[in-house]
Amino acid sequence: MNRIYDTIEPNVIDQEMLQKAVEEQGPQEEAGQLAKREGIDFKDVTELQLDFRNILKIDNLWQFANLTKLQLDNNIIEKIEALDSLVHLVWLDLSFNNIETIEGLHALVKLQDLSLYNNRISKIENMDTLQELQIFSIGNNNLTSLENVVYLRKFSKLRTLNLAGNPLCDNEQYSMFIAAHLPDLVYLDFRLVDENTRELAEIKYQYAIDELKQGEAQALAKLEEEQAKQKELDYHKAAYVEYLNGPFLFESMYAEDAEANKLAYLPGMPDLLETYRNKFESVCEKLFAYGLEQYEKRQAEVSTFYKCLQEALAANQEQGRKIILDFENQNVGLLEVVQDMSSFDMAETKLAKYNNDITQLSDTLMMLEMQTVDQLEEIIKDFERNIADLVSTFIENVQGMMAQCRDLENHHHEKLLEISINTLEKIVKSEFEEEIPDDVRMLFVDKDTIVNAVNASHDIHLLKIDNREDDIITKANSWQAVVIEEVHKNEIARNRSRVKEINQYIDHLQEELDNLESLEPVE
């Protein structure tokens, strides 16, 4: 098949094209000219028209972070891609292109109106995240299966659908099938779905729809269960104790330990291993419960800190507002007073006092801000100490419980080594009568071989315990550092913003004063 761009030069979306498009779509000629002369930040653009430009590949749209409407129709685009940054997109037109597969839309969770009209699409798919979709046009494509349209049932807000021009429309049951399977649809192929068709469709497909609903209910229940499990896992991860409420850590020690699996065949090992497992998992369970408890304490401490911070800032803001209000009340009507004065000397004296009041106001507001900074610094220091104590205690107790795990491993290692040596002695004396696999018997060729095997197993177990301990400690310390850094960063930004705000207000007052000084008193 000949491609359209065999005769038309394909274009790419580059900076020049984007700049030109923004300039051309100015709300009025003057605005477009202003954009052309002074340039425009693409982040400020909410609508973009890139139709009829022979675009082959979607690219370079990441700069339009706040885009809500995008027209890419009547191009030669073959693949939906590079749209991940357009998370605010509500309206997207990709009609009249050469697209064969629906893809690359997962980030567009706010999308309400999507047009894929007149492309080469043969299957409706990969749209699961578009839960806000209300209007969907996919007419004039290659859709052949009515069953594929059932996919659209997951979009509860879908009210307008265009499928006209697809092979599936030739099916005599087309309208009835769509009405039955999409009962909330209002418009199909630009026509209102009449109630008579809807009622007949409901009767005709009643059993199929009931079965479909049952399957959807089961799928929804499964999804909710999975989401609940993921939410619980995320909670455990936030507490740094994920999978410690079960056999995961113990089993992970043996997962890559081939020697231990062989040694499990030795006499007395099943009971020894079971005892070890129970005690080890008991310690892990205690660590898990302790981790969740400490996580809640850390969260409560953070919450209390921000509450104290907001209370202190609210008191400061109220005090600042009162100071400004008193100043403005004292100087209300100053313009009229100055104008009514009969002499320059009296006006000059009044304005000099006003200037002094402005200076005093500036000093007072800056002093109040300095006091606030000192107050917040004390609150932050207390918070830092409390967080440091919580994390330090947490780490200390984690190390203690991990030490218990190591003690259990060391004890098990000693017992295993003892059993292995005894087994070797029996084999050497031909007193070992129990059947063991050949690969296990190979470990007992001499003492060094069996001791090395037992020690290798022991090292693997200790490494797993050490790694999990390091992981918990690293995450706890990292959390502490990030939280404290964020607090200081926010306070610096707040202080700078407040000082700037005060200066801007004082500058405004000074500007008013300059205007007053330029006035002449009434003779």
Coordinates of C-alpha atoms in Angstrom, one line a residue:
M1 CA 0.0 0.0 0.0
N2 CA 1.3 3.4 -0.9
R3 CA 1.8 5.7 2.0
I4 CA 0.6 9.3 1.7
Y5 CA 4.0 10.7 2.6
D6 CA 5.5 9.0 -0.4
T7 CA 4.2 12.1 -2.2
I8 CA 4.0 14.6 0.7
E9 CA 7.1 15.7 2.6
P10 CA 6.5 14.5 6.3
N11 CA 7.1 17.1 9.0
V12 CA 8.3 16.7 12.6
I13 CA 7.0 18.8 15.5
D14 CA 9.9 21.1 16.2
Q15 CA 10.3 24.4 18.0
E16 CA 9.7 26.5 14.9
M17 CA 6.4 24.7 14.2
L18 CA 5.2 25.0 17.8
Q19 CA 6.1 28.7 18.0
K20 CA 4.3 29.4 14.7
A21 CA 1.2 27.5 15.9
V22 CA 1.0 29.4 19.1
E23 CA 1.4 32.7 17.3
E24 CA -1.3 31.8 14.7
Q25 CA -3.9 30.9 17.3
G26 CA -3.8 34.1 19.4
P27 CA -7.3 35.0 20.5
Q28 CA -6.9 38.2 18.4
E29 CA -4.4 39.5 16.0
E30 CA -2.9 41.9 18.6
A31 CA -2.3 39.0 21.0
G32 CA -0.7 36.9 18.2
Q33 CA 1.7 39.8 17.4
L34 CA 2.6 40.2 21.0
A35 CA 3.5 36.5 21.2
K36 CA 5.5 36.9 18.1
R37 CA 7.5 39.8 19.4
E38 CA 8.0 38.9 23.1
G39 CA 7.6 35.2 22.9
I40 CA 5.3 33.1 25.1
D41 CA 5.9 30.4 27.7
F42 CA 4.5 27.2 26.4
K43 CA 3.4 26.3 29.9
D44 CA 0.8 29.0 29.7
V45 CA -0.8 27.6 26.5
T46 CA -4.0 25.6 27.2
E47 CA -5.1 24.9 23.6
L48 CA -2.9 23.9 20.6
Q49 CA -3.8 23.4 16.9
L50 CA -1.4 21.2 14.9
D51 CA -3.8 20.1 12.2
F52 CA -3.0 19.9 8.5
R53 CA 0.7 20.0 8.9
N54 CA 1.8 16.6 7.5
I55 CA 3.1 15.6 10.9
L56 CA 4.5 12.0 10.9
K57 CA 5.6 11.7 14.5
I58 CA 4.3 13.2 17.8
D59 CA 7.1 14.8 19.7
N60 CA 8.3 17.8 21.7
L61 CA 4.9 18.4 23.4
W62 CA 6.3 18.0 27.0
Q63 CA 6.7 21.8 27.2
F64 CA 2.9 22.3 27.1
A65 CA 2.4 21.0 30.7
N66 CA -1.0 22.8 31.1
L67 CA -2.5 21.9 27.7
T68 CA -6.2 21.0 27.9
K69 CA -7.1 20.8 24.2
L70 CA -4.9 19.4 21.4
Q71 CA -5.7 19.1 17.7
L72 CA -3.5 16.7 15.7
D73 CA -6.1 15.8 13.1
N74 CA -5.5 15.6 9.3
N75 CA -1.8 14.6 9.5
I76 CA 0.1 11.4 8.7
I77 CA 0.7 10.2 12.3
E78 CA 1.2 6.4 12.6
K79 CA 1.7 6.0 16.3
I80 CA 0.2 7.6 19.4
E81 CA 3.1 8.5 21.6
A82 CA 4.9 11.3 23.6
L83 CA 1.7 12.4 25.3
D84 CA 2.7 11.4 28.9
S85 CA 3.3 14.9 30.1
L86 CA -0.1 16.2 29.0
V87 CA -1.8 15.1 32.1
H88 CA -4.4 18.0 32.0
L89 CA -5.6 17.1 28.5
V90 CA -9.4 17.1 28.3
W91 CA -9.9 17.1 24.5
L92 CA -7.8 15.2 21.9
D93 CA -8.4 15.0 18.2
L94 CA -6.3 12.4 16.3
S95 CA -8.7 11.9 13.4
F96 CA -7.7 11.5 9.8
N97 CA -4.2 10.0 10.4
N98 CA -2.6 6.6 9.8
I99 CA -2.9 5.2 13.3
E100 CA -3.2 1.4 13.6
T101 CA -3.1 0.8 17.3
I102 CA -4.6 2.6 20.3
E103 CA -1.8 3.1 22.8
G104 CA 0.1 5.8 24.6
L105 CA -3.0 7.3 26.3
H106 CA -2.5 5.9 29.9
A107 CA -1.4 9.3 31.4
L108 CA -4.4 11.2 30.0
V109 CA -6.6 10.5 33.0
K110 CA -8.6 13.7 32.6
L111 CA -9.5 13.1 29.0
Q112 CA -13.2 13.6 28.2
D113 CA -13.4 13.8 24.5
L114 CA -11.3 11.6 22.2
S115 CA -11.5 11.4 18.4
L116 CA -9.7 8.6 16.4
Y117 CA -12.0 8.9 13.4
N118 CA -10.7 7.8 10.1
N119 CA -7.6 5.9 11.0
R120 CA -6.6 2.2 10.5
I121 CA -7.5 0.8 14.0
S122 CA -8.8 -2.7 14.2
K123 CA -9.3 -3.1 18.0
I124 CA -10.5 -0.9 20.9
E125 CA -7.9 -1.4 23.6
N126 CA -5.4 0.2 26.0
M127 CA -7.8 2.9 27.3
D128 CA -8.3 1.6 30.9
T129 CA -7.2 4.8 32.6
L130 CA -9.5 7.1 30.7
Q131 CA -12.3 6.9 33.2
E132 CA -13.5 10.5 32.5
L133 CA -14.2 9.7 28.9
Q134 CA -17.6 11.1 27.8
I135 CA -17.3 11.3 24.0
F136 CA -15.5 8.8 21.8
S137 CA -15.3 8.9 18.0
I138 CA -13.7 5.9 16.3
G139 CA -15.8 5.8 13.1
N140 CA -14.2 5.0 9.7
N141 CA -11.7 2.5 11.0
N142 CA -11.3 -1.3 10.7
L143 CA -13.3 -2.5 13.6
T144 CA -14.9 -5.9 12.8
S145 CA -16.0 -7.4 16.1
L146 CA -19.1 -6.3 18.0
E147 CA -17.7 -8.1 21.0
N148 CA -14.8 -5.7 21.1
V149 CA -17.2 -2.8 21.8
V150 CA -18.1 -4.5 25.1
Y151 CA -14.7 -3.1 26.3
L152 CA -16.3 0.3 26.4
R153 CA -18.6 -0.8 29.3
K154 CA -15.8 0.2 31.7
F155 CA -16.3 3.9 30.9
S156 CA -19.3 4.8 33.1
K157 CA -19.4 8.4 31.9
L158 CA -19.4 7.6 28.2
R159 CA -22.5 9.1 26.6
T160 CA -21.6 9.8 22.9
L161 CA -20.1 7.1 20.6
N162 CA -19.4 7.2 16.9
L163 CA -18.6 3.8 15.2
A164 CA -20.1 4.7 11.8
G165 CA -18.1 3.5 8.8
N166 CA -16.6 0.4 10.5
P167 CA -17.2 -3.1 9.1
L168 CA -19.0 -4.1 12.4
C169 CA -21.8 -1.6 11.5
D170 CA -22.9 -4.0 8.7
N171 CA -24.0 -6.5 11.3
E172 CA -27.8 -6.5 11.4
Q173 CA -27.7 -6.7 15.2
Y174 CA -25.4 -3.7 15.4
S175 CA -27.7 -1.0 16.9
M176 CA -29.4 -3.5 19.2
F177 CA -26.1 -5.0 20.4
I178 CA -24.7 -1.5 21.2
A179 CA -27.8 -0.4 23.0
A180 CA -27.9 -3.5 25.2
H181 CA -24.2 -3.5 26.1
L182 CA -23.9 0.2 26.6
P183 CA -27.2 1.1 28.4
D184 CA -26.0 4.6 29.4
L185 CA -25.2 5.7 25.9
V186 CA -27.3 8.7 24.8
Y187 CA -26.0 9.2 21.2
L188 CA -24.8 6.5 18.8
D189 CA -23.4 7.6 15.4
F190 CA -24.8 11.1 15.8
R191 CA -28.3 9.9 16.6
L192 CA -30.2 9.7 19.8
V193 CA -30.6 6.1 21.1
D194 CA -34.4 5.8 21.3
E195 CA -36.1 4.1 24.3
N196 CA -37.8 1.6 22.2
T197 CA -34.5 0.2 20.8
R198 CA -33.1 0.2 24.3
E199 CA -36.0 -1.8 25.8
L200 CA -36.0 -4.3 23.0
A201 CA -32.2 -4.7 23.3
E202 CA -32.5 -5.3 27.0
I203 CA -35.0 -8.1 26.4
K204 CA -33.0 -9.7 23.6
Y205 CA -29.7 -9.7 25.4
Q206 CA -30.9 -10.1 28.9
Y207 CA -29.2 -13.4 29.7
A208 CA -25.9 -12.3 28.0
I209 CA -25.9 -9.0 30.0
D210 CA -26.7 -10.8 33.3
E211 CA -23.7 -13.1 32.7
L212 CA -21.6 -10.2 31.7
K213 CA -22.6 -8.2 34.9
Q214 CA -21.7 -11.2 37.0
G215 CA -18.3 -11.5 35.4
E216 CA -17.8 -7.7 35.9
A217 CA -18.8 -8.0 39.6
Q218 CA -16.3 -10.7 40.1
A219 CA -13.6 -8.8 38.3
L220 CA -14.4 -5.7 40.4
A221 CA -14.2 -7.7 43.6
K222 CA -10.9 -9.1 42.6
L223 CA -9.6 -5.7 41.7
E224 CA -10.7 -4.2 45.0
E225 CA -9.0 -7.1 46.8
E226 CA -5.8 -6.5 44.9
Q227 CA -6.0 -2.7 45.6
A228 CA -6.5 -3.4 49.3
K229 CA -3.5 -5.7 49.4
Q230 CA -1.4 -3.1 47.5
K231 CA -2.6 -0.4 49.9
E232 CA -1.6 -2.6 52.9
L233 CA 1.8 -3.4 51.3
D234 CA 2.4 0.3 50.7
Y235 CA 1.7 1.0 54.4
H236 CA 4.1 -1.8 55.4
K237 CA 6.8 -0.3 53.1
A238 CA 6.3 3.1 54.6
A239 CA 7.1 1.5 57.9
Y240 CA 10.1 -0.4 56.4
V241 CA 8.7 -3.8 57.6
E242 CA 7.2 -5.1 54.4
Y243 CA 6.9 -9.0 54.3
L244 CA 8.2 -9.3 57.9
N245 CA 4.8 -10.5 59.0
G246 CA 5.4 -13.9 57.5
P247 CA 8.1 -16.4 56.3
F248 CA 9.5 -14.2 53.6
L249 CA 12.9 -13.3 55.2
F250 CA 13.4 -16.9 56.4
E251 CA 12.5 -18.4 53.1
S252 CA 14.7 -15.8 51.3
M253 CA 17.7 -17.1 53.2
Y254 CA 17.1 -20.6 51.8
A255 CA 16.0 -19.6 48.3
E256 CA 19.5 -19.3 47.0
D257 CA 21.1 -21.8 49.4
A258 CA 21.6 -25.1 47.5
E259 CA 23.7 -26.6 50.3
A260 CA 21.1 -26.1 52.9
N261 CA 18.5 -27.8 50.8
K262 CA 20.8 -30.8 50.5
L263 CA 21.6 -30.8 54.2
A264 CA 17.9 -30.9 55.1
Y265 CA 18.0 -34.7 54.3
L266 CA 20.2 -35.4 57.3
P267 CA 18.8 -37.2 60.4
G268 CA 17.1 -34.8 62.8
M269 CA 17.2 -31.9 60.4
P270 CA 13.4 -31.5 59.8
D271 CA 12.7 -31.0 63.5
L272 CA 15.7 -28.7 63.9
L273 CA 14.7 -26.7 60.9
E274 CA 11.1 -26.4 62.1
T275 CA 12.1 -25.2 65.5
Y276 CA 14.5 -22.6 64.0
R277 CA 11.8 -21.4 61.5
N278 CA 9.2 -20.9 64.2
K279 CA 11.5 -18.9 66.5
F280 CA 12.9 -16.9 63.6
E281 CA 9.5 -16.0 62.3
S282 CA 8.4 -15.1 65.8
V283 CA 11.2 -12.5 66.0
C284 CA 10.2 -11.2 62.6
E285 CA 6.6 -10.8 63.7
K286 CA 7.6 -8.8 66.7
L287 CA 9.8 -6.6 64.5
F288 CA 6.9 -6.1 62.1
A289 CA 4.5 -5.0 64.8
Y290 CA 7.1 -2.7 66.3
G291 CA 7.8 -1.2 63.0
L292 CA 4.1 -0.3 62.4
E293 CA 3.9 1.1 65.9
Q294 CA 6.9 3.3 65.4
Y295 CA 5.7 4.5 62.0
E296 CA 2.5 5.7 63.6
K297 CA 4.5 7.6 66.2
R298 CA 6.7 9.2 63.6
Q299 CA 3.6 10.3 61.6
A300 CA 2.0 11.7 64.8
E301 CA 5.1 13.6 65.6
V302 CA 5.2 15.1 62.1
S303 CA 1.5 16.0 62.3
T304 CA 1.9 17.7 65.7
F305 CA 4.8 19.7 64.4
Y306 CA 3.0 21.1 61.4
K307 CA 0.0 21.9 63.6
C308 CA 2.2 23.9 66.0
L309 CA 3.9 25.5 63.1
Q310 CA 0.6 26.7 61.6
E311 CA -0.6 28.0 64.9
A312 CA 2.5 30.1 65.4
L313 CA 2.3 31.4 61.8
A314 CA -1.5 32.2 62.2
A315 CA -0.7 34.2 65.4
N316 CA 2.1 36.0 63.6
Q317 CA -0.2 36.8 60.6
E318 CA -2.9 38.1 62.9
Q319 CA -0.5 40.3 64.7
G320 CA 0.9 41.6 61.4
R321 CA -2.6 42.4 60.1
K322 CA -3.4 44.3 63.3
I323 CA -0.3 46.4 63.0
I324 CA -1.0 47.3 59.4
L325 CA -4.7 48.0 60.2
D326 CA -3.7 50.4 63.0
F327 CA -1.3 52.2 60.7
E328 CA -3.9 52.6 58.0
N329 CA -6.5 53.8 60.4
Q330 CA -4.1 56.4 61.8
N331 CA -3.4 57.7 58.3
V332 CA -6.9 57.4 56.7
G333 CA -7.8 60.5 54.7
L334 CA -4.2 61.8 54.6
L335 CA -4.6 63.0 51.0
E336 CA -7.5 65.3 51.9
V337 CA -5.8 66.5 55.0
V338 CA -2.6 67.5 53.0
Q339 CA -4.6 69.2 50.3
D340 CA -6.6 71.2 52.8
M341 CA -3.6 72.6 54.6
S342 CA -3.0 76.3 54.0
S343 CA 0.8 76.2 54.1
F344 CA 3.7 74.2 52.7
D345 CA 5.3 74.0 56.1
M346 CA 2.3 72.3 57.7
A347 CA 2.0 69.9 54.8
E348 CA 5.7 69.1 54.9
T349 CA 5.5 68.4 58.7
K350 CA 2.5 66.1 58.2
L351 CA 4.3 64.3 55.3
A352 CA 7.5 64.0 57.3
K353 CA 5.5 62.4 60.2
Y354 CA 3.9 60.0 57.6
N355 CA 7.4 59.1 56.3
N356 CA 8.5 58.4 59.8
D357 CA 5.4 56.3 60.4
I358 CA 6.2 54.2 57.3
T359 CA 9.8 53.7 58.5
Q360 CA 8.5 52.7 61.9
L361 CA 6.0 50.3 60.4
S362 CA 8.7 48.7 58.3
D363 CA 10.9 48.2 61.4
T364 CA 7.9 46.8 63.4
L365 CA 6.9 44.3 60.7
M366 CA 10.5 43.2 60.2
M367 CA 11.0 42.9 64.0
L368 CA 7.9 40.8 64.1
E369 CA 9.2 38.6 61.3
M370 CA 12.5 38.2 63.2
Q371 CA 10.6 37.1 66.3
T372 CA 8.6 34.6 64.2
V373 CA 11.8 33.2 62.7
D374 CA 13.2 32.7 66.3
Q375 CA 10.0 31.1 67.5
L376 CA 9.8 28.8 64.5
E377 CA 13.5 27.9 64.9
E378 CA 12.8 26.7 68.4
I379 CA 9.8 24.7 67.2
I380 CA 11.9 23.2 64.5
K381 CA 14.8 22.4 66.8
D382 CA 12.4 20.6 69.2
F383 CA 11.0 18.7 66.2
E384 CA 14.5 17.7 65.0
R385 CA 15.3 16.4 68.5
N386 CA 12.1 14.4 68.7
I387 CA 12.5 12.9 65.3
A388 CA 16.2 12.1 66.0
D389 CA 15.1 10.3 69.2
L390 CA 12.4 8.4 67.5
V391 CA 14.6 7.2 64.7
S392 CA 17.5 6.5 67.0
T393 CA 15.3 4.4 69.3
F394 CA 13.8 2.6 66.3
I395 CA 17.1 1.7 64.8
E396 CA 18.5 0.6 68.2
N397 CA 15.6 -1.8 68.7
V398 CA 15.7 -3.0 65.1
Q399 CA 19.4 -3.8 65.6
G400 CA 18.5 -5.7 68.8
M401 CA 15.8 -7.8 67.1
M402 CA 18.1 -8.5 64.1
A403 CA 20.8 -9.6 66.6
Q404 CA 18.2 -12.1 67.9
C405 CA 17.8 -13.4 64.3
R406 CA 21.6 -13.7 64.0
D407 CA 21.8 -15.6 67.4
L408 CA 19.1 -18.0 66.2
E409 CA 21.1 -18.5 62.9
N410 CA 24.3 -19.1 64.9
H411 CA 22.7 -21.6 67.2
H412 CA 21.2 -23.4 64.2
H413 CA 24.5 -23.4 62.5
E414 CA 26.2 -25.0 65.4
K415 CA 23.6 -27.7 65.6
L416 CA 23.8 -28.3 61.9
L417 CA 27.5 -28.5 62.0
E418 CA 27.3 -31.0 64.9
I419 CA 24.8 -33.2 63.0
S420 CA 27.0 -33.0 59.8
I421 CA 30.2 -34.1 61.6
N422 CA 28.4 -36.9 63.4
T423 CA 26.9 -38.0 60.0
L424 CA 30.4 -37.9 58.4
E425 CA 31.9 -40.1 61.2
K426 CA 29.1 -42.6 60.8
I427 CA 29.6 -42.7 57.0
V428 CA 33.4 -43.2 57.4
K429 CA 32.7 -46.1 59.9
S430 CA 30.0 -47.5 57.5
E431 CA 27.5 -47.1 60.4
F432 CA 25.2 -44.7 58.5
E433 CA 22.2 -46.8 57.3
E434 CA 19.8 -44.1 56.2
E435 CA 19.2 -43.4 52.5
I436 CA 20.3 -40.0 51.2
P437 CA 20.5 -38.6 47.7
D438 CA 23.8 -39.0 45.8
D439 CA 24.4 -35.2 45.7
V440 CA 24.0 -35.0 49.5
R441 CA 26.4 -38.0 50.0
M442 CA 29.0 -36.2 47.8
L443 CA 29.3 -33.5 50.5
F444 CA 30.6 -36.2 52.9
V445 CA 33.8 -37.1 51.1
D446 CA 35.9 -35.5 53.9
K447 CA 35.5 -33.1 56.8
D448 CA 36.7 -30.0 54.9
T449 CA 34.0 -30.5 52.3
I450 CA 31.1 -30.8 54.7
V451 CA 32.4 -28.0 56.9
N452 CA 32.8 -25.7 53.9
A453 CA 29.2 -26.5 52.8
V454 CA 27.7 -25.8 56.2
N455 CA 29.7 -22.5 56.6
A456 CA 28.7 -21.4 53.1
S457 CA 25.1 -21.9 54.0
H458 CA 25.6 -20.0 57.2
D459 CA 27.2 -17.1 55.4
I460 CA 24.3 -16.8 53.0
H461 CA 21.8 -16.6 55.9
L462 CA 23.8 -14.0 57.8
L463 CA 24.2 -11.9 54.6
K464 CA 20.4 -11.9 54.1
I465 CA 19.8 -10.8 57.7
D466 CA 22.5 -8.1 57.5
N467 CA 21.1 -6.8 54.2
R468 CA 17.6 -6.5 55.6
E469 CA 18.8 -4.7 58.7
D470 CA 20.9 -2.3 56.6
D471 CA 17.8 -1.7 54.4
I472 CA 15.6 -0.7 57.3
I473 CA 18.3 1.5 58.9
T474 CA 19.1 3.2 55.6
K475 CA 15.5 4.0 54.9
A476 CA 14.8 5.3 58.4
N477 CA 17.9 7.6 58.3
S478 CA 17.0 8.7 54.8
W479 CA 13.4 9.6 55.9
Q480 CA 14.7 11.6 58.8
A481 CA 17.1 13.6 56.5
V482 CA 14.4 14.3 53.9
V483 CA 11.9 15.4 56.4
I484 CA 14.2 17.8 58.2
E485 CA 15.6 19.1 54.9
E486 CA 12.1 19.8 53.7
V487 CA 11.2 21.7 56.9
H488 CA 14.2 24.0 56.7
K489 CA 13.7 24.5 53.0
N490 CA 10.0 25.5 53.5
E491 CA 11.0 27.8 56.4
I492 CA 13.6 29.6 54.3
A493 CA 11.1 30.0 51.4
R494 CA 8.4 31.3 53.8
N495 CA 10.8 33.8 55.4
R496 CA 11.9 35.1 52.0
S497 CA 8.4 35.4 50.8
R498 CA 7.3 37.3 54.0
V499 CA 10.2 39.7 53.8
K500 CA 9.4 40.3 50.1
E501 CA 5.8 40.9 51.0
I502 CA 6.7 43.5 53.6
N503 CA 9.1 45.3 51.3
Q504 CA 6.5 45.4 48.5
Y505 CA 4.0 46.9 50.9
I506 CA 6.4 49.5 52.2
D507 CA 7.4 50.4 48.7
H508 CA 3.7 50.9 47.9
L509 CA 3.4 53.3 50.8
Q510 CA 6.6 55.1 49.8
E511 CA 5.1 55.5 46.3
E512 CA 2.0 57.0 47.8
L513 CA 4.1 59.3 49.9
D514 CA 5.9 60.5 46.8
N515 CA 2.6 61.2 45.1
L516 CA 1.4 63.2 48.1
E517 CA 4.7 65.2 48.2
S518 CA 4.0 66.3 44.6
L519 CA 0.7 67.8 45.5
E520 CA 0.4 71.5 46.4
P521 CA -1.6 72.5 49.4
V522 CA -4.8 74.7 48.9
E523 CA -4.1 78.4 49.3

